[in-house]
Short mmCIF file of C-alpha atoms and ligand atoms in Angstrom, two decimals:
data_model
loop_
_atom_site.label_atom_id
_atom_site.label_comp_id
_atom_site.label_asym_id
_atom_site.label_seq_id
_atom_site.Cartn_x
_atom_site.Cartn_y
_atom_site.Cartn_z
CA MET Q 1406 -89.25 -135.19 -78.07
CA LEU Q 1407 -87.39 -131.99 -77.30
CA ASP Q 1408 -89.23 -129.90 -79.76
CA GLU Q 1409 -91.71 -128.26 -77.38
CA LEU Q 1410 -88.88 -127.41 -74.94
CA LEU Q 1411 -86.79 -125.92 -77.38
CA GLU Q 1412 -89.21 -122.99 -77.98
CA ILE Q 1413 -88.48 -121.88 -74.17
CA LEU Q 1414 -85.12 -123.24 -73.63
CA VAL Q 1415 -82.34 -120.50 -74.44
CA CYS Q 1416 -78.46 -120.29 -73.67
CA PRO Q 1417 -77.93 -119.38 -70.36
CA ALA Q 1418 -74.89 -117.43 -70.81
CA CYS Q 1419 -76.54 -114.80 -73.44
CA MET Q 1420 -80.37 -115.62 -73.41
CA ALA Q 1421 -80.37 -116.27 -77.31
CA GLN Q 1422 -82.12 -118.77 -79.17
CA LEU Q 1423 -80.52 -122.38 -79.85
CA ASP Q 1424 -80.14 -124.21 -83.08
CA ALA Q 1425 -80.61 -128.08 -82.46
CA ASN Q 1426 -78.46 -130.71 -83.95
CA PHE Q 1427 -79.41 -134.09 -83.05
CA THR Q 1428 -78.14 -137.57 -84.22
CA ASP Q 1429 -80.95 -139.58 -83.88
CA SER Q 1430 -84.77 -139.02 -84.61
CA SER Q 1431 -85.81 -139.51 -80.97
CA GLN Q 1432 -83.75 -136.36 -80.14
CA GLU Q 1433 -81.92 -138.28 -77.18
CA GLU Q 1434 -78.16 -137.24 -78.49
CA GLY Q 1435 -77.03 -134.47 -79.86
CA HIS Q 1436 -76.10 -130.72 -79.59
CA LEU Q 1437 -77.76 -127.33 -78.93
CA ILE Q 1438 -75.84 -124.35 -80.59
CA CYS Q 1439 -76.32 -120.62 -79.37
CA THR Q 1440 -77.17 -118.54 -82.39
CA GLU Q 1441 -75.45 -115.58 -80.66
CA CYS Q 1442 -72.39 -116.76 -78.72
CA ALA Q 1443 -71.89 -120.26 -80.50
CA ARG Q 1444 -71.60 -121.85 -77.13
CA ASN Q 1445 -72.20 -125.78 -77.58
CA TYR Q 1446 -74.51 -127.41 -75.18
CA PRO Q 1447 -74.67 -131.32 -75.39
CA VAL Q 1448 -77.82 -133.20 -75.05
CA GLU Q 1449 -77.39 -136.73 -73.35
CA GLY Q 1450 -79.95 -139.27 -72.82
CA GLY Q 1451 -82.82 -136.73 -73.65
CA VAL Q 1452 -81.41 -134.03 -71.07
CA PRO Q 1453 -80.07 -131.03 -72.32
CA GLN Q 1454 -76.67 -130.00 -70.42
CA MET Q 1455 -77.03 -126.34 -70.11
CA LEU Q 1456 -74.10 -125.86 -68.00
CA VAL Q 1457 -72.08 -122.36 -68.36
CA ASP Q 1458 -69.08 -121.51 -66.19
CA PRO Q 1459 -69.61 -124.22 -63.49
CA ASP Q 1460 -69.50 -123.09 -60.02
CA PRO Q 1461 -67.23 -125.80 -58.22
CA GLU Q 1462 -68.96 -125.45 -55.01
CA ARG Q 1463 -72.62 -125.50 -56.37
CA GLY Q 1464 -71.47 -128.47 -58.57
CA ALA Q 1465 -70.25 -130.53 -55.91
CA ILE Q 1466 -73.33 -130.15 -53.57
CA ALA Q 1467 -75.51 -131.00 -56.72
CA GLN Q 1468 -73.02 -134.24 -57.32
CA ALA Q 1469 -73.21 -135.60 -53.95
CA PHE Q 1470 -77.20 -135.47 -54.44
CA GLY Q 1471 -76.67 -137.30 -57.61
CA VAL Q 1472 -75.27 -140.18 -55.88
CA GLN Q 1473 -77.65 -139.91 -53.35
CA TRP Q 1474 -80.68 -140.13 -56.39
CA LYS Q 1475 -78.74 -143.27 -57.98
CA ARG Q 1476 -78.65 -144.85 -54.51
CA TYR Q 1477 -82.28 -144.19 -53.60
CA SER Q 1478 -84.06 -143.84 -57.15
CA HIS Q 1479 -87.30 -145.57 -55.68
CA PHE Q 1480 -90.88 -143.40 -55.42
CA LYS Q 1481 -92.34 -142.57 -52.54
CA ALA Q 1482 -95.90 -144.25 -52.24
CA ASP Q 1483 -97.38 -141.02 -50.86
CA GLY Q 1484 -95.27 -138.50 -52.89
CA GLU Q 1485 -98.74 -136.82 -53.87
CA ARG Q 1486 -99.50 -135.89 -50.36
CA GLN Q 1487 -96.35 -134.73 -49.46
CA PHE Q 1488 -95.82 -132.62 -52.46
CA LEU Q 1489 -99.30 -130.76 -51.89
CA ASP Q 1490 -98.45 -130.21 -47.99
CA TRP Q 1491 -95.15 -128.55 -49.31
CA LEU Q 1492 -97.21 -126.32 -51.69
CA LYS Q 1493 -99.99 -125.62 -49.70
CA PRO Q 1494 -102.27 -123.60 -50.57
CA VAL Q 1495 -101.79 -124.93 -53.87
CA GLU Q 1496 -104.17 -127.77 -55.12
CA PRO Q 1497 -103.92 -130.17 -58.12
CA ASP Q 1498 -106.40 -127.85 -60.30
CA PHE Q 1499 -103.81 -124.93 -59.92
CA PHE Q 1500 -101.28 -126.83 -62.21
CA LYS Q 1501 -104.11 -127.09 -65.15
CA GLY Q 1502 -102.61 -125.74 -68.48
CA LYS Q 1503 -99.67 -124.05 -67.00
CA ILE Q 1504 -96.10 -123.72 -67.95
CA VAL Q 1505 -94.42 -125.11 -64.57
CA LEU Q 1506 -90.76 -125.25 -63.38
CA ASP Q 1507 -89.48 -127.50 -60.76
CA GLY Q 1508 -86.52 -125.69 -59.58
CA GLY Q 1509 -83.91 -128.43 -58.38
CA CYS Q 1510 -86.18 -131.46 -59.23
CA GLY Q 1511 -83.85 -134.31 -57.94
CA ARG Q 1512 -85.22 -137.61 -58.98
CA GLY Q 1513 -88.10 -136.31 -60.45
CA HIS Q 1514 -91.05 -137.44 -58.72
CA HIS Q 1515 -92.65 -134.04 -58.10
CA VAL Q 1516 -92.37 -133.53 -61.89
CA LEU Q 1517 -94.51 -136.73 -62.51
CA ASN Q 1518 -96.94 -135.31 -60.00
CA SER Q 1519 -97.30 -131.98 -62.03
CA ALA Q 1520 -97.98 -133.76 -64.92
CA SER Q 1521 -100.71 -136.00 -63.64
CA PHE Q 1522 -102.11 -132.82 -62.01
CA GLY Q 1523 -102.41 -131.32 -65.50
CA ALA Q 1524 -99.76 -129.06 -66.28
CA LYS Q 1525 -99.36 -128.07 -70.07
CA MET Q 1526 -95.51 -128.45 -69.80
CA ILE Q 1527 -93.49 -129.21 -66.74
CA VAL Q 1528 -89.58 -128.50 -66.96
CA GLY Q 1529 -87.49 -130.24 -64.01
CA VAL Q 1530 -83.97 -128.65 -63.65
CA ASP Q 1531 -81.43 -129.89 -61.49
CA LEU Q 1532 -77.38 -129.36 -61.40
CA GLY Q 1533 -76.45 -133.08 -60.80
CA ARG Q 1534 -75.70 -135.47 -63.44
CA GLY Q 1535 -77.21 -138.31 -61.28
CA GLY Q 1536 -80.38 -136.40 -60.67
CA THR Q 1537 -80.91 -135.48 -64.20
CA GLU Q 1538 -80.37 -139.10 -65.18
CA VAL Q 1539 -82.69 -140.71 -62.53
CA ALA Q 1540 -85.14 -138.01 -63.16
CA ARG Q 1541 -85.39 -138.50 -67.06
CA ALA Q 1542 -85.61 -142.40 -66.83
CA SER Q 1543 -88.63 -141.88 -64.44
CA THR Q 1544 -90.51 -139.04 -66.67
CA ARG Q 1545 -89.49 -140.19 -70.20
CA ASP Q 1546 -92.88 -141.85 -70.73
CA CYS Q 1547 -94.65 -138.49 -69.87
CA PRO Q 1548 -94.85 -136.34 -73.10
CA ASN Q 1549 -95.28 -132.92 -71.53
CA ALA Q 1550 -92.17 -133.55 -69.19
CA PHE Q 1551 -88.74 -132.09 -69.71
CA ILE Q 1552 -85.65 -132.50 -67.68
CA VAL Q 1553 -82.73 -130.05 -67.91
CA ARG Q 1554 -79.06 -129.92 -66.58
CA ALA Q 1555 -78.63 -126.63 -65.20
CA ASP Q 1556 -77.73 -124.14 -62.37
CA LEU Q 1557 -80.66 -122.53 -60.58
CA LEU Q 1558 -78.42 -119.46 -60.80
CA ALA Q 1559 -77.92 -119.52 -64.48
CA LEU Q 1560 -81.06 -120.83 -65.32
CA PRO Q 1561 -81.45 -121.28 -69.41
CA PHE Q 1562 -84.86 -119.68 -69.74
CA ARG Q 1563 -85.71 -115.99 -70.64
CA PRO Q 1564 -87.26 -113.75 -67.85
CA GLY Q 1565 -91.24 -114.72 -67.50
CA THR Q 1566 -91.09 -117.95 -69.22
CA PHE Q 1567 -92.82 -119.60 -66.54
CA ASP Q 1568 -96.67 -119.43 -65.47
CA TYR Q 1569 -95.93 -121.06 -61.76
CA ALA Q 1570 -92.39 -122.21 -60.37
CA TYR Q 1571 -91.85 -124.30 -57.27
CA SER Q 1572 -88.55 -125.26 -55.39
CA ILE Q 1573 -89.04 -127.93 -52.71
CA GLY Q 1574 -85.81 -128.59 -50.41
CA VAL Q 1575 -83.29 -127.14 -52.82
CA LEU Q 1576 -82.53 -123.27 -51.66
CA HIS Q 1577 -81.41 -124.32 -48.44
CA HIS Q 1578 -78.48 -126.24 -49.94
CA LEU Q 1579 -77.19 -123.31 -52.00
CA PRO Q 1580 -74.31 -121.16 -50.49
CA SER Q 1581 -76.65 -118.11 -51.07
CA PRO Q 1582 -80.26 -119.18 -50.83
CA VAL Q 1583 -81.83 -115.87 -51.54
CA ASP Q 1584 -79.75 -115.60 -54.76
CA GLY Q 1585 -81.59 -118.79 -55.81
CA PHE Q 1586 -84.92 -117.58 -54.83
CA LYS Q 1587 -84.37 -114.48 -56.93
CA SER Q 1588 -83.17 -116.53 -59.84
CA ILE Q 1589 -86.20 -118.60 -60.26
CA VAL Q 1590 -88.72 -115.49 -59.43
CA GLY Q 1591 -87.10 -113.73 -62.59
CA LYS Q 1592 -88.15 -116.66 -64.77
CA ILE Q 1593 -91.96 -116.38 -63.74
CA ARG Q 1594 -94.10 -114.08 -65.96
CA PRO Q 1595 -95.99 -111.13 -64.16
CA GLY Q 1596 -99.14 -112.20 -62.47
CA GLY Q 1597 -97.62 -115.84 -62.16
CA HIS Q 1598 -96.81 -117.75 -58.83
CA ILE Q 1599 -93.90 -119.23 -56.87
CA SER Q 1600 -93.94 -121.74 -54.18
CA THR Q 1601 -91.07 -122.74 -52.06
CA TRP Q 1602 -90.28 -124.71 -48.96
CA VAL Q 1603 -86.92 -124.44 -46.80
CA TYR Q 1604 -85.81 -125.72 -43.33
CA GLY Q 1605 -86.93 -123.56 -40.68
CA LEU Q 1606 -84.53 -122.51 -37.84
CA GLU Q 1607 -87.33 -122.30 -35.18
CA ASN Q 1608 -87.48 -125.74 -33.48
CA ASN Q 1609 -84.08 -126.78 -35.28
CA GLU Q 1610 -81.60 -124.94 -33.05
CA TRP Q 1611 -80.61 -128.42 -31.74
CA ILE Q 1612 -79.78 -129.57 -35.10
CA VAL Q 1613 -77.85 -126.61 -36.19
CA ARG Q 1614 -75.89 -126.95 -32.41
CA TYR Q 1615 -75.33 -130.46 -32.61
CA VAL Q 1616 -76.13 -132.39 -35.59
CA ASP Q 1617 -74.74 -129.73 -38.15
CA PRO Q 1618 -71.06 -130.06 -36.93
CA ILE Q 1619 -71.03 -133.74 -37.59
CA ARG Q 1620 -72.94 -133.54 -40.87
CA THR Q 1621 -70.32 -130.87 -42.41
CA HIS Q 1622 -67.16 -132.51 -40.87
CA ILE Q 1623 -67.89 -135.91 -41.01
CA CYS Q 1624 -71.07 -137.41 -42.83
CA SER Q 1625 -70.72 -135.17 -46.02
CA HIS Q 1626 -67.32 -136.79 -46.35
CA MET Q 1627 -68.34 -140.33 -45.48
CA PRO Q 1628 -68.30 -143.13 -48.41
CA PRO Q 1629 -72.06 -143.22 -49.68
CA ALA Q 1630 -72.38 -147.02 -48.63
CA LEU Q 1631 -71.44 -146.06 -44.81
CA LEU Q 1632 -73.72 -143.19 -44.79
CA GLY Q 1633 -76.45 -145.40 -45.89
CA TYR Q 1634 -75.74 -147.80 -43.59
CA ILE Q 1635 -75.80 -145.30 -40.66
CA SER Q 1636 -79.03 -143.71 -42.21
CA ARG Q 1637 -80.70 -147.13 -42.09
CA MET Q 1638 -79.92 -147.87 -38.55
CA LEU Q 1639 -81.24 -144.40 -37.54
CA ALA Q 1640 -84.38 -144.96 -39.60
CA ILE Q 1641 -85.03 -148.11 -37.65
CA ILE Q 1642 -84.53 -146.28 -34.42
CA ILE Q 1643 -87.08 -143.55 -35.68
CA ILE Q 1644 -89.62 -146.36 -36.49
CA LEU Q 1645 -89.10 -148.13 -33.10
CA VAL Q 1646 -89.51 -144.76 -31.33
CA THR Q 1647 -92.53 -143.29 -33.15
CA ARG Q 1648 -94.37 -146.27 -33.60
CA GLY Q 1649 -93.68 -148.33 -30.44
CA ILE Q 1650 -93.66 -144.93 -28.23
CA TYR Q 1651 -94.81 -141.89 -29.48
CA ARG Q 1652 -98.12 -143.38 -30.91
CA PRO Q 1653 -99.09 -145.43 -28.07
CA LEU Q 1654 -98.35 -142.57 -25.85
CA LEU Q 1655 -100.22 -139.84 -27.96
CA SER Q 1656 -103.32 -142.29 -28.33
CA LEU Q 1657 -103.49 -141.86 -24.56
CA LYS Q 1658 -102.69 -138.30 -24.13
CA PRO Q 1659 -102.67 -136.40 -27.83
CA GLY Q 1660 -101.22 -133.10 -26.43
CA LEU Q 1661 -98.05 -134.67 -24.82
CA PRO Q 1662 -95.25 -132.28 -25.66
CA LEU Q 1663 -92.81 -134.82 -26.94
CA PHE Q 1664 -89.78 -134.18 -28.62
CA TYR Q 1665 -90.14 -133.12 -32.32
CA LYS Q 1666 -93.32 -134.70 -32.24
CA ASP Q 1667 -95.23 -133.13 -35.62
CA TYR Q 1668 -92.23 -134.16 -37.86
CA LEU Q 1669 -91.80 -137.69 -36.23
CA MET Q 1670 -95.53 -138.57 -36.41
CA TYR Q 1671 -95.83 -136.98 -39.77
CA ILE Q 1672 -92.96 -139.54 -41.39
CA SER Q 1673 -93.96 -142.51 -38.86
CA ASP Q 1674 -96.11 -144.18 -41.46
CA PHE Q 1675 -93.60 -143.88 -44.39
CA PRO Q 1676 -91.89 -147.39 -45.29
CA LEU Q 1677 -88.27 -147.92 -43.68
CA ALA Q 1678 -86.56 -147.03 -47.32
CA ASP Q 1679 -88.32 -143.65 -47.40
CA ILE Q 1680 -87.10 -142.67 -43.94
CA GLU Q 1681 -83.73 -144.20 -44.50
CA THR Q 1682 -83.67 -141.77 -47.81
CA LEU Q 1683 -84.95 -139.08 -45.78
CA THR Q 1684 -82.19 -139.43 -43.13
CA TYR Q 1685 -79.36 -139.85 -45.48
CA ASP Q 1686 -80.75 -136.50 -47.24
CA HIS Q 1687 -80.46 -134.72 -43.97
CA LEU Q 1688 -76.89 -135.90 -43.12
CA GLN Q 1689 -75.45 -135.96 -46.52
CA PRO Q 1690 -75.26 -132.37 -47.97
CA SER Q 1691 -72.09 -130.46 -47.37
CA VAL Q 1692 -74.50 -126.89 -47.09
CA SER Q 1693 -77.56 -126.90 -45.28
CA TYR Q 1694 -79.29 -123.32 -43.95
CA TYR Q 1695 -81.96 -123.53 -41.43
CA LEU Q 1696 -84.08 -120.13 -42.05
CA SER Q 1697 -85.93 -117.94 -39.52
CA LYS Q 1698 -89.23 -117.02 -40.28
CA ASP Q 1699 -88.17 -113.39 -40.58
CA GLU Q 1700 -85.33 -114.14 -42.82
CA PHE Q 1701 -87.78 -116.53 -45.07
CA SER Q 1702 -90.62 -113.61 -45.08
CA HIS Q 1703 -88.03 -110.99 -46.07
CA TRP Q 1704 -87.34 -112.76 -49.45
CA PHE Q 1705 -90.92 -112.01 -50.37
CA ARG Q 1706 -90.81 -108.60 -49.14
CA GLU Q 1707 -87.86 -107.85 -50.87
CA LEU Q 1708 -89.30 -108.69 -54.13
CA ASP Q 1709 -92.37 -106.79 -53.64
CA LEU Q 1710 -94.34 -110.49 -54.15
CA GLU Q 1711 -97.84 -110.10 -53.58
CA GLU Q 1712 -100.78 -112.14 -51.76
CA VAL Q 1713 -97.88 -113.81 -49.93
CA VAL Q 1714 -98.69 -116.84 -47.42
CA ILE Q 1715 -96.28 -118.09 -45.30
CA GLY Q 1716 -96.64 -121.45 -43.65
CA TRP Q 1717 -95.27 -123.51 -40.71
CA HIS Q 1718 -95.03 -126.95 -41.72
CA ASN Q 1719 -94.64 -130.01 -39.15
CA SER Q 1720 -93.23 -127.38 -36.72
CA ASN Q 1721 -89.78 -127.41 -38.35
CA SER Q 1722 -90.01 -125.80 -41.84
CA TRP Q 1723 -91.17 -122.92 -43.73
CA ARG Q 1724 -93.24 -122.72 -47.09
CA GLY Q 1725 -94.15 -119.65 -49.00
CA PHE Q 1726 -96.70 -118.92 -51.79
CA ALA Q 1727 -96.80 -115.62 -53.66
CA GLN Q 1728 -97.84 -113.86 -56.89
CA ILE Q 1729 -95.45 -111.92 -59.01
CA PRO Q 1730 -96.59 -108.53 -59.68
CA ASP Q 1731 -98.21 -107.44 -62.48
C1 SAM A 2140 -83.16 -132.00 -51.17
S1 SAM A 2140 -82.74 -132.34 -52.92
C2 SAM A 2140 -84.55 -132.06 -53.00
C3 SAM A 2140 -85.06 -132.49 -54.58
C4 SAM A 2140 -86.44 -132.44 -54.83
N1 SAM A 2140 -86.90 -130.81 -54.93
C5 SAM A 2140 -87.47 -133.16 -54.03
O1 SAM A 2140 -88.15 -132.51 -53.24
O2 SAM A 2140 -87.27 -134.30 -53.73
C6 SAM A 2140 -82.12 -130.68 -53.51
C7 SAM A 2140 -81.76 -130.93 -54.97
O3 SAM A 2140 -81.47 -129.53 -55.37
C8 SAM A 2140 -80.38 -129.82 -56.37
N2 SAM A 2140 -79.56 -128.52 -56.24
C9 SAM A 2140 -78.69 -128.23 -55.29
N3 SAM A 2140 -77.96 -127.03 -55.82
C10 SAM A 2140 -78.51 -126.82 -56.99
C11 SAM A 2140 -78.12 -125.71 -57.96
N4 SAM A 2140 -77.28 -124.86 -57.98
N5 SAM A 2140 -79.02 -125.59 -59.16
C12 SAM A 2140 -79.86 -126.77 -59.34
N6 SAM A 2140 -80.19 -127.80 -58.67
C13 SAM A 2140 -79.57 -127.99 -57.74
C14 SAM A 2140 -79.62 -131.25 -55.83
O4 SAM A 2140 -78.77 -131.60 -56.89
C15 SAM A 2140 -80.70 -131.78 -55.57
O5 SAM A 2140 -81.23 -132.70 -56.33
#
């Protein structure tokens, strides 16, 4: 039921309240109408479609992710551990009683984690239709979890709505990552908190130089089935190398400086299907930025955020946590 969500959801164009008009008692289908500008937002399958003046580039990026989420709708067995690794120093108790935003929720597995950690309300927002459909299907039994289709750059919430917002692996896929960060921060109340995780530039120069041209010019245009097949082959190679070579070598000599060791060993226990998903996730997007620590830290400084904790994750990515000034 969307009643609770309607207490915080507003028109993304003018921030005015919405009138709801549902065609069924379970509030799965209907319309939300802006009380000021009269814009009409459909509700489809329980997901409000809060799109206003859609941007074709951002729309295409999210649509390609939607295809990915339909293809890989299964859940990771150890999603909770990974979720917390991305949010460090946040612990499960931190979620208790909070109104939380998941910015770019994809297939919604972090939405479920947030709910299980005790969030009072968790709202997963994604621009892709496929992502929001999969996320809604996964979370529909969770009474305090809501999925909304919207652009991170035109979020349908008033400033200061959320106690806490996180965005995992999303901002580096926006044409302007810092604008997405600013947009999310603007929706958090003074004294609330933000977490985000992005690809790092450091240690990923080889990806930028050799993999990025292949990703942007070839992989992102491939039929999903072909890219899925290639991702599966690469995932098998990753498993053979990590489990067959890296693990035995590292058990003999833990400090051995093997190529991309921290990340590869981190994923080495994942099931084949999850490594395939990760590989596809890296090869599919038409836009991926790799951000240096300086650039990432600047986002936090520019907005005068407080108690900033920037962490280096798996020696290939940056996570940041901070408080919004009072
Ligand atoms: C790599 S996925 C990460 C999904 C999820 N956070 C996770 O960790 O599994 C990036 C997600 O960001 C979404 N996305 C991309 N651009 C967006 C935008 N402008 N507004 C909202 N979501 C967007 C995509 O549709 C996709 O689901």
